C-alpha atoms as a PDB file:
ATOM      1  CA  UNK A   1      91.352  65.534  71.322  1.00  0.00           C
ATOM      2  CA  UNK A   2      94.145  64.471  73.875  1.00  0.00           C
ATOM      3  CA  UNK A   3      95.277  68.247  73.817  1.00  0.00           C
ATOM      4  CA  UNK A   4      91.856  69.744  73.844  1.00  0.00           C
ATOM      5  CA  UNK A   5      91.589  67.478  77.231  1.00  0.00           C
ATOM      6  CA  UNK A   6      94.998  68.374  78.908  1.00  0.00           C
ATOM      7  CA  UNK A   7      93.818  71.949  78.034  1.00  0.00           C
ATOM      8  CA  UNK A   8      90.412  71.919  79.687  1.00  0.00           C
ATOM      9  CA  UNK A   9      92.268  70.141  82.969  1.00  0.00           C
ATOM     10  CA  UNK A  10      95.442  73.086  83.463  1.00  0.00           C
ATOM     11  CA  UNK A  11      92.098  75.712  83.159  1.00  0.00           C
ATOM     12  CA  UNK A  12      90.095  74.090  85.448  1.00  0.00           C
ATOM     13  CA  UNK A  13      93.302  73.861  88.225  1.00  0.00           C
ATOM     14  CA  UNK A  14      93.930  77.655  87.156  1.00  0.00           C
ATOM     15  CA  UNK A  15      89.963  78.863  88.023  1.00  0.00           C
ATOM     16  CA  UNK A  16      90.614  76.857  91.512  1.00  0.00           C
ATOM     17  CA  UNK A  17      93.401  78.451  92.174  1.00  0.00           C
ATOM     18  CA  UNK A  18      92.460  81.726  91.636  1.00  0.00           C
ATOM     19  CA  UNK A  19      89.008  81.089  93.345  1.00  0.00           C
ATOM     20  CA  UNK A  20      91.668  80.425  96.609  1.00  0.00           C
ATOM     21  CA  UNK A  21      89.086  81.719  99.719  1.00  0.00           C
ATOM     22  CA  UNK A  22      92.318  82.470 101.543  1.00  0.00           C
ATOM     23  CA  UNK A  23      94.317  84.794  99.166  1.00  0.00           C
ATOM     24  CA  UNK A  24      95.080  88.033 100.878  1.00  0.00           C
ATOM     25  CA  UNK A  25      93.812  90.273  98.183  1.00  0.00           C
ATOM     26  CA  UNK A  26      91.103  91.363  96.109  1.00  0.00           C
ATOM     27  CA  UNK A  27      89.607  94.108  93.787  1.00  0.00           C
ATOM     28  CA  UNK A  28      92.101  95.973  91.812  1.00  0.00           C
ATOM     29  CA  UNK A  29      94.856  92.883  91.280  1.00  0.00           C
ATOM     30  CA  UNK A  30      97.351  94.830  92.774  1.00  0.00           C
ATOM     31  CA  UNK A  31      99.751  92.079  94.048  1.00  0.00           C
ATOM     32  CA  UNK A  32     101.075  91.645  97.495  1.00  0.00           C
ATOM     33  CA  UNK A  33     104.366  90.291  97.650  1.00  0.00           C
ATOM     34  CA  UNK A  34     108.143  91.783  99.281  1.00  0.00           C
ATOM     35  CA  UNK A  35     110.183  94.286  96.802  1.00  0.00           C
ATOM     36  CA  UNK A  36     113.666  94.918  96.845  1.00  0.00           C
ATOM     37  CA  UNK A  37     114.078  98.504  96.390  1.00  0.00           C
ATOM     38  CA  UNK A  38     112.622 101.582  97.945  1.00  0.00           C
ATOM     39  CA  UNK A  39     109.133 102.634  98.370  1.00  0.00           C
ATOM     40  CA  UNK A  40     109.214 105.423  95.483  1.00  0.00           C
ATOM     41  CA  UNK A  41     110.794 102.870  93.107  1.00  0.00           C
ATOM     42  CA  UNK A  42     108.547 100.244  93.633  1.00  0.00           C
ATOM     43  CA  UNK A  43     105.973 103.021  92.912  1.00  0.00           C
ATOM     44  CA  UNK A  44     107.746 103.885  89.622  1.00  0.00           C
ATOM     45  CA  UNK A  45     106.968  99.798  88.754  1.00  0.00           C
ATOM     46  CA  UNK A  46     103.228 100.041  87.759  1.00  0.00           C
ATOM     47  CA  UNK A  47     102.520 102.926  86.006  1.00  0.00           C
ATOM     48  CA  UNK A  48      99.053 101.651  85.742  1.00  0.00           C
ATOM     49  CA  UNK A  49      98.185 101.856  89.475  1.00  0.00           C
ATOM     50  CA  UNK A  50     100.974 104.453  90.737  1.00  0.00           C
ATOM     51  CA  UNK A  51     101.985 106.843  87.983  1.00  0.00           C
ATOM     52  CA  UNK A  52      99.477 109.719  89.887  1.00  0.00           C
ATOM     53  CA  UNK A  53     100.684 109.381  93.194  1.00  0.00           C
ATOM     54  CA  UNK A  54     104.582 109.557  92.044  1.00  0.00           C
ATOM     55  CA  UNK A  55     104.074 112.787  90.188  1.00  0.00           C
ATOM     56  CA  UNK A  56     102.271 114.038  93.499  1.00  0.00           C
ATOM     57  CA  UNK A  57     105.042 112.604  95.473  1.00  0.00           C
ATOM     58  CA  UNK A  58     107.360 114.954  93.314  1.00  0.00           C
ATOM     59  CA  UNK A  59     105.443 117.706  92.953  1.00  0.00           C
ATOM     60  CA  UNK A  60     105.202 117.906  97.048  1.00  0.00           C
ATOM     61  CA  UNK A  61     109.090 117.250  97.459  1.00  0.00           C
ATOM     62  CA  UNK A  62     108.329 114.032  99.291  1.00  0.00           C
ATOM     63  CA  UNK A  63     110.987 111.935  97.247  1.00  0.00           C
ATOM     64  CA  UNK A  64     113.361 111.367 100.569  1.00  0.00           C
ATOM     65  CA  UNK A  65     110.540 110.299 102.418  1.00  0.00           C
ATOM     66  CA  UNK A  66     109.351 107.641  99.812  1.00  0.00           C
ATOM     67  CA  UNK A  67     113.364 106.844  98.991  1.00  0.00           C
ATOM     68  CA  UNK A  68     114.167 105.878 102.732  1.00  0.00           C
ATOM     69  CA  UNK A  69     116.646 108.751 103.147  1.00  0.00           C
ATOM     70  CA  UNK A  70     114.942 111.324 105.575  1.00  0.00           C
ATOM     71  CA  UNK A  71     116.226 110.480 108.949  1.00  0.00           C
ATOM     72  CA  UNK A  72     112.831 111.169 110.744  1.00  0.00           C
ATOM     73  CA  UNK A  73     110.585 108.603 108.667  1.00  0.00           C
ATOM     74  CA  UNK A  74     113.164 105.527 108.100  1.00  0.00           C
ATOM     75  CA  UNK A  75     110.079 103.007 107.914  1.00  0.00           C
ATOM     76  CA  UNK A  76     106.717 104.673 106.978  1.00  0.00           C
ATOM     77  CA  UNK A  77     103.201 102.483 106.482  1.00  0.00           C
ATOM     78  CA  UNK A  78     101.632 104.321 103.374  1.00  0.00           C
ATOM     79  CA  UNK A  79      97.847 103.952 102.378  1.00  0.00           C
ATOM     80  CA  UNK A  80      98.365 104.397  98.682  1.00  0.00           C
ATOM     81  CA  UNK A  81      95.733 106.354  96.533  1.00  0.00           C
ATOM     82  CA  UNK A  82      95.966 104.805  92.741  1.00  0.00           C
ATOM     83  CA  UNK A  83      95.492 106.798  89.922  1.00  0.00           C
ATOM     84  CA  UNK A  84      92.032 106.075  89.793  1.00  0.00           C
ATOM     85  CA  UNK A  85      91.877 108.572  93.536  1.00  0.00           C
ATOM     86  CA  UNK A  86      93.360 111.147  92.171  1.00  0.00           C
ATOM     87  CA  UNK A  87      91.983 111.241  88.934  1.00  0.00           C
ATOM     88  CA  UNK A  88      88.700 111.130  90.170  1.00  0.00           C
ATOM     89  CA  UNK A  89      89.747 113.881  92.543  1.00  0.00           C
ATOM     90  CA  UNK A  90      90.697 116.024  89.448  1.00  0.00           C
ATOM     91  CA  UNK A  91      88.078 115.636  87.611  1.00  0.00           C
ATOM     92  CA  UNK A  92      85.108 116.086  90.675  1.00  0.00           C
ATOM     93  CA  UNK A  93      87.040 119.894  91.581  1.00  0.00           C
ATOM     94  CA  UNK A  94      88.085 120.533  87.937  1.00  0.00           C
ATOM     95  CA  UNK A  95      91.969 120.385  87.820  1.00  0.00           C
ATOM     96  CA  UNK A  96      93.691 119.331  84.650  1.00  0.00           C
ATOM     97  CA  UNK A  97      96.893 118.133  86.252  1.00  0.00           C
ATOM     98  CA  UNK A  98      98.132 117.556  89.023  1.00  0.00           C
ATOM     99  CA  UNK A  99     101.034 120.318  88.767  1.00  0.00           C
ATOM    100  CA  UNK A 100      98.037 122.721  89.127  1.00  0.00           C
ATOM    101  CA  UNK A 101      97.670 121.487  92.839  1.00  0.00           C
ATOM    102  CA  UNK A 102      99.855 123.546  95.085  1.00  0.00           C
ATOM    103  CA  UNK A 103     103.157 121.415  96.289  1.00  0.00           C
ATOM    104  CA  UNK A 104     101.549 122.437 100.037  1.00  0.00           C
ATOM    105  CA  UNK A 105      98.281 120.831  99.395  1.00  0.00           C
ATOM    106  CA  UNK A 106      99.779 117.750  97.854  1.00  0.00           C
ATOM    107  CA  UNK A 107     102.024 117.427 100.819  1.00  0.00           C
ATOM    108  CA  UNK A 108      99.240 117.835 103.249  1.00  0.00           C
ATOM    109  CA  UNK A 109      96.897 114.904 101.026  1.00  0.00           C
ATOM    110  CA  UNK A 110      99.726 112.781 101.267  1.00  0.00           C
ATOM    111  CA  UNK A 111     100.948 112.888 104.481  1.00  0.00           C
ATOM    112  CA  UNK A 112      97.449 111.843 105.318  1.00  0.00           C
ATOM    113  CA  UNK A 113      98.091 108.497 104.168  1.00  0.00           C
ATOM    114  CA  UNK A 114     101.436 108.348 105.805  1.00  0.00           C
ATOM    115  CA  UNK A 115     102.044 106.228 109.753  1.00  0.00           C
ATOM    116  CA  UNK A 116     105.928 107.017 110.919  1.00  0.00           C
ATOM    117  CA  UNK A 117     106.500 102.879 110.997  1.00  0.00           C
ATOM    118  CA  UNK A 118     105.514 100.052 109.050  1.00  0.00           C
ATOM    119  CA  UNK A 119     102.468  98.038 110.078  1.00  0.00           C
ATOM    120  CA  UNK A 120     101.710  95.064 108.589  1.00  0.00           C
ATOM    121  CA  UNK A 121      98.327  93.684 108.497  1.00  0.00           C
ATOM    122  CA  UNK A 122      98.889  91.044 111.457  1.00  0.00           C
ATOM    123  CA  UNK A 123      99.604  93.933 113.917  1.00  0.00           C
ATOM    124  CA  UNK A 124      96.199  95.025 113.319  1.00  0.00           C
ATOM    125  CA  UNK A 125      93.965  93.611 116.143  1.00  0.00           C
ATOM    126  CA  UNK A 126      90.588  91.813 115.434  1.00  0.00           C
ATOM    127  CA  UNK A 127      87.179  92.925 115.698  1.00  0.00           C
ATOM    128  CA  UNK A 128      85.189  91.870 119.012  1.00  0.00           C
ATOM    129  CA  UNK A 129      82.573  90.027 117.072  1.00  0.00           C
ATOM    130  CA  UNK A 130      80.537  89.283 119.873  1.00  0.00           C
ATOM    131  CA  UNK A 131      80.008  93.325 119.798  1.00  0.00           C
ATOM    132  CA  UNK A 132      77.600  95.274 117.624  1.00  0.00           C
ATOM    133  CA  UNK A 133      79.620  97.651 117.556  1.00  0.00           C
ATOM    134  CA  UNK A 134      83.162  98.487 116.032  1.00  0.00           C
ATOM    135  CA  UNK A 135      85.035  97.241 119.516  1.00  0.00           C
ATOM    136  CA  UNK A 136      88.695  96.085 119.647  1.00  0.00           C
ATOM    137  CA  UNK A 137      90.222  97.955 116.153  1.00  0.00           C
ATOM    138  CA  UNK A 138      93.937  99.383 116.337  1.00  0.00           C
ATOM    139  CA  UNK A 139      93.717 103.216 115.986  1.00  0.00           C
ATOM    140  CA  UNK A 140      95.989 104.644 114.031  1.00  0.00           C
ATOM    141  CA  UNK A 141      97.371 107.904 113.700  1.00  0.00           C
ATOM    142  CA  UNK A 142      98.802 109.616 110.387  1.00  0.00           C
ATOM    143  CA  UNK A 143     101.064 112.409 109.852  1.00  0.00           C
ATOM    144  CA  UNK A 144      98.480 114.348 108.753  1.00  0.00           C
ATOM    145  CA  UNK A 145      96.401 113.683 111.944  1.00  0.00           C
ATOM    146  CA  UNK A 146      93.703 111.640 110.529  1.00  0.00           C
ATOM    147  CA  UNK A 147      92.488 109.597 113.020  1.00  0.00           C
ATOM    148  CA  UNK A 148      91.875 105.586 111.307  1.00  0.00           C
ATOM    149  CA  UNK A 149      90.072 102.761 112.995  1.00  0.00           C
ATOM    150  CA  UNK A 150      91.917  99.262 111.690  1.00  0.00           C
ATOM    151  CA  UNK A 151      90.602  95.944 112.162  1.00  0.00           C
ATOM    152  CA  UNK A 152      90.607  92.643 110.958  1.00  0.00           C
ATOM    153  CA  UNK A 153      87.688  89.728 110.644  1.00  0.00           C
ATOM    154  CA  UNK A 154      88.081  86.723 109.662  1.00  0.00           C
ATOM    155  CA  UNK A 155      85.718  85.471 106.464  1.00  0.00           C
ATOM    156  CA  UNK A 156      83.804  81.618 106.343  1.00  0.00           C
ATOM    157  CA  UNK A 157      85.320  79.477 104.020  1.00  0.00           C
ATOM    158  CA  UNK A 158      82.067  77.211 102.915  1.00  0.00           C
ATOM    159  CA  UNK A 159      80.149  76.184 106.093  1.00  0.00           C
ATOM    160  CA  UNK A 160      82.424  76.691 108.006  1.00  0.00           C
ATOM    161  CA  UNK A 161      82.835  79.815 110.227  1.00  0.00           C
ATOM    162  CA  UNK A 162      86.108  81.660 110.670  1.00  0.00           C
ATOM    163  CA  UNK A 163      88.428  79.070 108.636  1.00  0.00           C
ATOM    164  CA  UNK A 164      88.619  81.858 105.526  1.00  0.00           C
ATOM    165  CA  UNK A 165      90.619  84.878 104.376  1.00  0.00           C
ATOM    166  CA  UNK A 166      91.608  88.016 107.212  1.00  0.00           C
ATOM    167  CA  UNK A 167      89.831  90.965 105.883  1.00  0.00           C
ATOM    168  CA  UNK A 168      91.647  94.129 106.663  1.00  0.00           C
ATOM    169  CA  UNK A 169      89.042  96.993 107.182  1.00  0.00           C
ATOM    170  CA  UNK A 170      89.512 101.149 107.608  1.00  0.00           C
ATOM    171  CA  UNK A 171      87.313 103.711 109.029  1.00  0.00           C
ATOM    172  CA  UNK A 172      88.173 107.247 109.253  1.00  0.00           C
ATOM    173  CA  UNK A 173      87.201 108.317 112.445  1.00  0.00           C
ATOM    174  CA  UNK A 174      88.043 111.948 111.905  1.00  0.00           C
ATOM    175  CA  UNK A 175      85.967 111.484 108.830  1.00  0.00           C
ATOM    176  CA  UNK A 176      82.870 110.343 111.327  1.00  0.00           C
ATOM    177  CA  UNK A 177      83.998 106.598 110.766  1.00  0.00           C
ATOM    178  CA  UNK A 178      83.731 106.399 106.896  1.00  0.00           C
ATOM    179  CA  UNK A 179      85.113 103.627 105.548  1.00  0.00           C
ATOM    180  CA  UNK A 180      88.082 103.678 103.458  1.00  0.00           C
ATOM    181  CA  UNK A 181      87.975 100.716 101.041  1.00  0.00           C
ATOM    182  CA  UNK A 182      91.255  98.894 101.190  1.00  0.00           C
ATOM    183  CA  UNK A 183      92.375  96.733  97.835  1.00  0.00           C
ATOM    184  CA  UNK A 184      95.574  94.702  98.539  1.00  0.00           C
ATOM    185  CA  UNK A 185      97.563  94.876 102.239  1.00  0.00           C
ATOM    186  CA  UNK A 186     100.918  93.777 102.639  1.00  0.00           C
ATOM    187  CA  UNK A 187     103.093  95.261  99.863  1.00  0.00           C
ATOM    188  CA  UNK A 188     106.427  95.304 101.582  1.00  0.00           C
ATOM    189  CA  UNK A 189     109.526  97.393 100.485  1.00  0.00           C
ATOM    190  CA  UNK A 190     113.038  98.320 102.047  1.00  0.00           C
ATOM    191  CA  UNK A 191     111.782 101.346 103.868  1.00  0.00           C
ATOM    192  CA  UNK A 192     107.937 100.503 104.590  1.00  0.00           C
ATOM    193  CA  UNK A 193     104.753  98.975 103.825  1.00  0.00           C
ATOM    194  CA  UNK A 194     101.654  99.847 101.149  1.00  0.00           C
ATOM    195  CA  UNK A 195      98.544  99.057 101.881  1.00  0.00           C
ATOM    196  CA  UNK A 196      96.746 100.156  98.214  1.00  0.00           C
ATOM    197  CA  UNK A 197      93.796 101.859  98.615  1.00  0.00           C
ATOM    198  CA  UNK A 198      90.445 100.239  96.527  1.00  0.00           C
ATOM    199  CA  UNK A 199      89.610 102.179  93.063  1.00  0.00           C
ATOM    200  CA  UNK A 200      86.643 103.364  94.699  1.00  0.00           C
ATOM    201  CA  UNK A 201      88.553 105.481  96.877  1.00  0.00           C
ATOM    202  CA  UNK A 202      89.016 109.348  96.263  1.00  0.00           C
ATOM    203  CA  UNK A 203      91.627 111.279  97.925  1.00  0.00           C
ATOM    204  CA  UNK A 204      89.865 113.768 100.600  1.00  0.00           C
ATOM    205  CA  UNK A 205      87.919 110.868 101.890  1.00  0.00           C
ATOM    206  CA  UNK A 206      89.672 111.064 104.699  1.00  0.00           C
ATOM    207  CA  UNK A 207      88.909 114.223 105.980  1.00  0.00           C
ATOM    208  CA  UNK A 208      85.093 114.398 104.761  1.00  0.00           C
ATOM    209  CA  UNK A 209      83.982 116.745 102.157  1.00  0.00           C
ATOM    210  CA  UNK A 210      83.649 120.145 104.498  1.00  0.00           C
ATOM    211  CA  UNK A 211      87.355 119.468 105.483  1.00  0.00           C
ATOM    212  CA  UNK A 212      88.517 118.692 102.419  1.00  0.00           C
ATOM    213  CA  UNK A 213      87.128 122.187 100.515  1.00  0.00           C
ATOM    214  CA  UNK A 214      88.094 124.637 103.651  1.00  0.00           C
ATOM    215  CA  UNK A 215      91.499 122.615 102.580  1.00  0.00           C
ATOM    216  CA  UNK A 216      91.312 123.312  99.553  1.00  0.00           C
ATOM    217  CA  UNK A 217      90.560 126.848  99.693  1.00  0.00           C
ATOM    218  CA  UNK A 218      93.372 127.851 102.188  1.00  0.00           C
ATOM    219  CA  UNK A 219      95.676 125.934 100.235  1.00  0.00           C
ATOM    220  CA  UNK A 220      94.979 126.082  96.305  1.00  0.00           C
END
């Protein structure tokens, strides 16, 4: 009975703390948290989440740029599709594999997600609240020219306004604002930062739908 007790206890600390209103992220359990090693090897860690996007990475030639070794991108932010994006992505425009994307249009797709320096979640500037509309965001610019609208807002905890988590939110404004659902900020490595993309997420999303098949046409 003693056990049974000292068992119900540990569980009930373990709900709390995983109930935390101001943990940083959400959705698809992808941790935050500082890696040693380059971007492209911390990639190569979760083969659940990443194994898509590091076969694209290949496929494109973009292994310096995720390794830290070409000269021109020596910190990148990344916006990381999962597997889930690019699966999804497959299946919607009926490709088997990846390797049946051209290496061009894989470079383009990614370099979409890419920003030549790392930005972490508190450079982002907070949303005017006092504003219907979307005023005081950080825009952002990739090196595939997609235009992104950042801001943060900051969640109730309880009762009690403003006191919760920072919510990191993305809009594509070449995409006519569409939000691009964001799943855990913050992953640090040697040569940048990942902000992982939400499951929901396809890759193209960016660039809207008309975009994305004159894209694909000129490309595939």
């Amino acid at each position: 009975m003693e056990n049974i007790i000292k068992y119900i206890v540990i569980a009930g600390f373990v709900l709390l703390e995983s109930c935390n209103p101001i943990d940083n992220s959400w959705d698809t359990g992808i941790s935050n948290g500082k890696h040693e090693c380059s971007m492209l090897t911390y990639l190569k860690t979760d083969s659940y989440n990443w194994d898509s996007i590091v076969i694209m990475i290949k496929h494109a030639g973009l292994e310096s740029l995720f390794e830290g070794k070409d000269p021109q991108f020596k910190d990148i932010t990344f916006f990381g599709p999962t597997n889930h994006s690019i699966r999804r992505f497959l299946l919607t425009y009926g490709f088997k594999e990846i390797k049946k994307l051209s290496p061009k249009f894989c470079e383009r797709m990614i370099m979409m997600h890419v920003i030549n320096k790392r930005i972490m979640k508190k450079d982002i500037n907070f949303r005017d609240m006092n504003s219907f509309d979307i005023v005081g965001y950080t825009l952002l610019v990739t090196e595939g020219g997609i235009k992104l609208k950042a801001y943060k807002e900051r969640e109730a905890w309880g009762e009690i306004e403003n006191a919760g988590a920072e919510i990191l939110y993305l809009l594509s404004e070449t995409a006519g604002d569409r939000e691009i659902p964001l799943a855990s900020p913050d992953i640090e490595t040697q040569n940048g930062v990942v902000h992982s993309l939400n499951y929901n997420y396809t890759i193209g999303d960016m660039i809207g739908e008309d975009d994305l098949n004159n894209l694909i046409n000129e490309l595939l």
